[in-house]
């Protein structure tokens, strides 16, 4: 765009062409990288067929996601109509702030995607005890990002807007936009939370819940903008956004606790557990094995645990079993352990 439109003077059609070409190049490069570096994701010859048992869930999830993605642009169009009635200066300021919003919201959405992946993987592996703890960490990341991004945006808002606004009347546009962006920087905490909860519901497979939350937020946001914008001006758009996000949280937060209760998701807690006095005196720690569910006391502090065992405990989805076991394994309590832990414990139990 900078070269073809800004330098060579091509028209708006060139912008559309360059967008399509850039997307196609990105898809092609991603496919080449996947084929070379991650061949496990490439479909085989026998996989290019429709599976009826998977078609239904895919269409159901895809339809809900498609409707959800369509709601936001419709809401933006309705809000843009309210902004247009405020004059040319308000339109320029709103468009400049919208670009900053898109940049600010992208990391929040990326963290939400990470929450979705984490929760879906642990839910599929049956490790439900890790879901709420991981979700709590994700929310802390969201709020930590808001503190950083919100503070920088609030302090540097005039300089940021000057990057998008130039020419005659730029000072008035920057002044109007800085007021609007200042309120938005404070309210960035709300979409950080809503994105986190949306990630949780996607990971739990509750796509309808995410659609309901998005429709509530978008609908009330557009309605509040229609009421506040003519009376308050451009800052009224920021207050309308905050109102929509707050109502969305009022719906999703109680439903989160209800979901945790219904799904029997345990409350987030630290990894460590209380030790018997003898083990504590010896400087040992105690934790529940992710493989067997039994409590295991570590070695005394003078003998650090094996790094291999620590690595295996970090990946509880390893479920391989040893092929051959001896009667000594029963006496040592090793029968039924996954293969990596069996080999480690078998080595410790062997006589010198």
mmCIF file of N, CA, C and O in Angstrom, residues 38 45 68 100 127 222 278 313 338:
data_model
loop_
_atom_site.group_PDB
_atom_site.id
_atom_site.type_symbol
_atom_site.label_atom_id
_atom_site.label_comp_id
_atom_site.label_asym_id
_atom_site.label_seq_id
_atom_site.Cartn_x
_atom_site.Cartn_y
_atom_site.Cartn_z
ATOM 1 N N UNK A 38 6.125 -29.380 10.404
ATOM 2 C CA UNK A 38 5.109 -30.068 11.212
ATOM 3 C C UNK A 38 4.301 -30.983 10.298
ATOM 4 O O UNK A 38 3.107 -30.766 10.060
ATOM 5 N N UNK A 45 -3.401 -39.270 2.453
ATOM 6 C CA UNK A 45 -4.228 -39.555 1.277
ATOM 7 C C UNK A 45 -5.591 -40.101 1.680
ATOM 8 O O UNK A 45 -6.590 -39.833 1.009
ATOM 9 N N UNK A 68 -21.112 -15.161 15.422
ATOM 10 C CA UNK A 68 -20.443 -14.309 16.399
ATOM 11 C C UNK A 68 -19.510 -13.312 15.724
ATOM 12 O O UNK A 68 -19.449 -12.144 16.107
ATOM 13 N N UNK A 100 -5.953 2.343 17.089
ATOM 14 C CA UNK A 100 -5.238 2.053 18.334
ATOM 15 C C UNK A 100 -5.941 0.917 19.084
ATOM 16 O O UNK A 100 -5.287 0.033 19.646
ATOM 17 N N UNK A 127 -7.681 -33.918 32.661
ATOM 18 C CA UNK A 127 -6.988 -33.221 33.748
ATOM 19 C C UNK A 127 -7.802 -31.990 34.164
ATOM 20 O O UNK A 127 -7.359 -30.844 34.035
ATOM 21 N N UNK A 222 -24.409 -0.815 21.045
ATOM 22 C CA UNK A 222 -24.980 0.014 19.994
ATOM 23 C C UNK A 222 -26.144 0.854 20.517
ATOM 24 O O UNK A 222 -26.295 2.034 20.169
ATOM 25 N N UNK A 278 6.997 -35.753 59.912
ATOM 26 C CA UNK A 278 8.280 -36.404 59.693
ATOM 27 C C UNK A 278 8.874 -36.006 58.352
ATOM 28 O O UNK A 278 10.069 -35.721 58.252
ATOM 29 N N UNK A 313 6.627 -35.364 34.997
ATOM 30 C CA UNK A 313 5.494 -34.859 35.745
ATOM 31 C C UNK A 313 4.894 -33.627 35.094
ATOM 32 O O UNK A 313 3.736 -33.316 35.301
ATOM 33 N N UNK A 338 3.083 -45.501 34.558
ATOM 34 C CA UNK A 338 3.467 -45.282 33.167
ATOM 35 C C UNK A 338 4.934 -45.626 32.959
ATOM 36 O O UNK A 338 5.746 -45.603 33.887
#
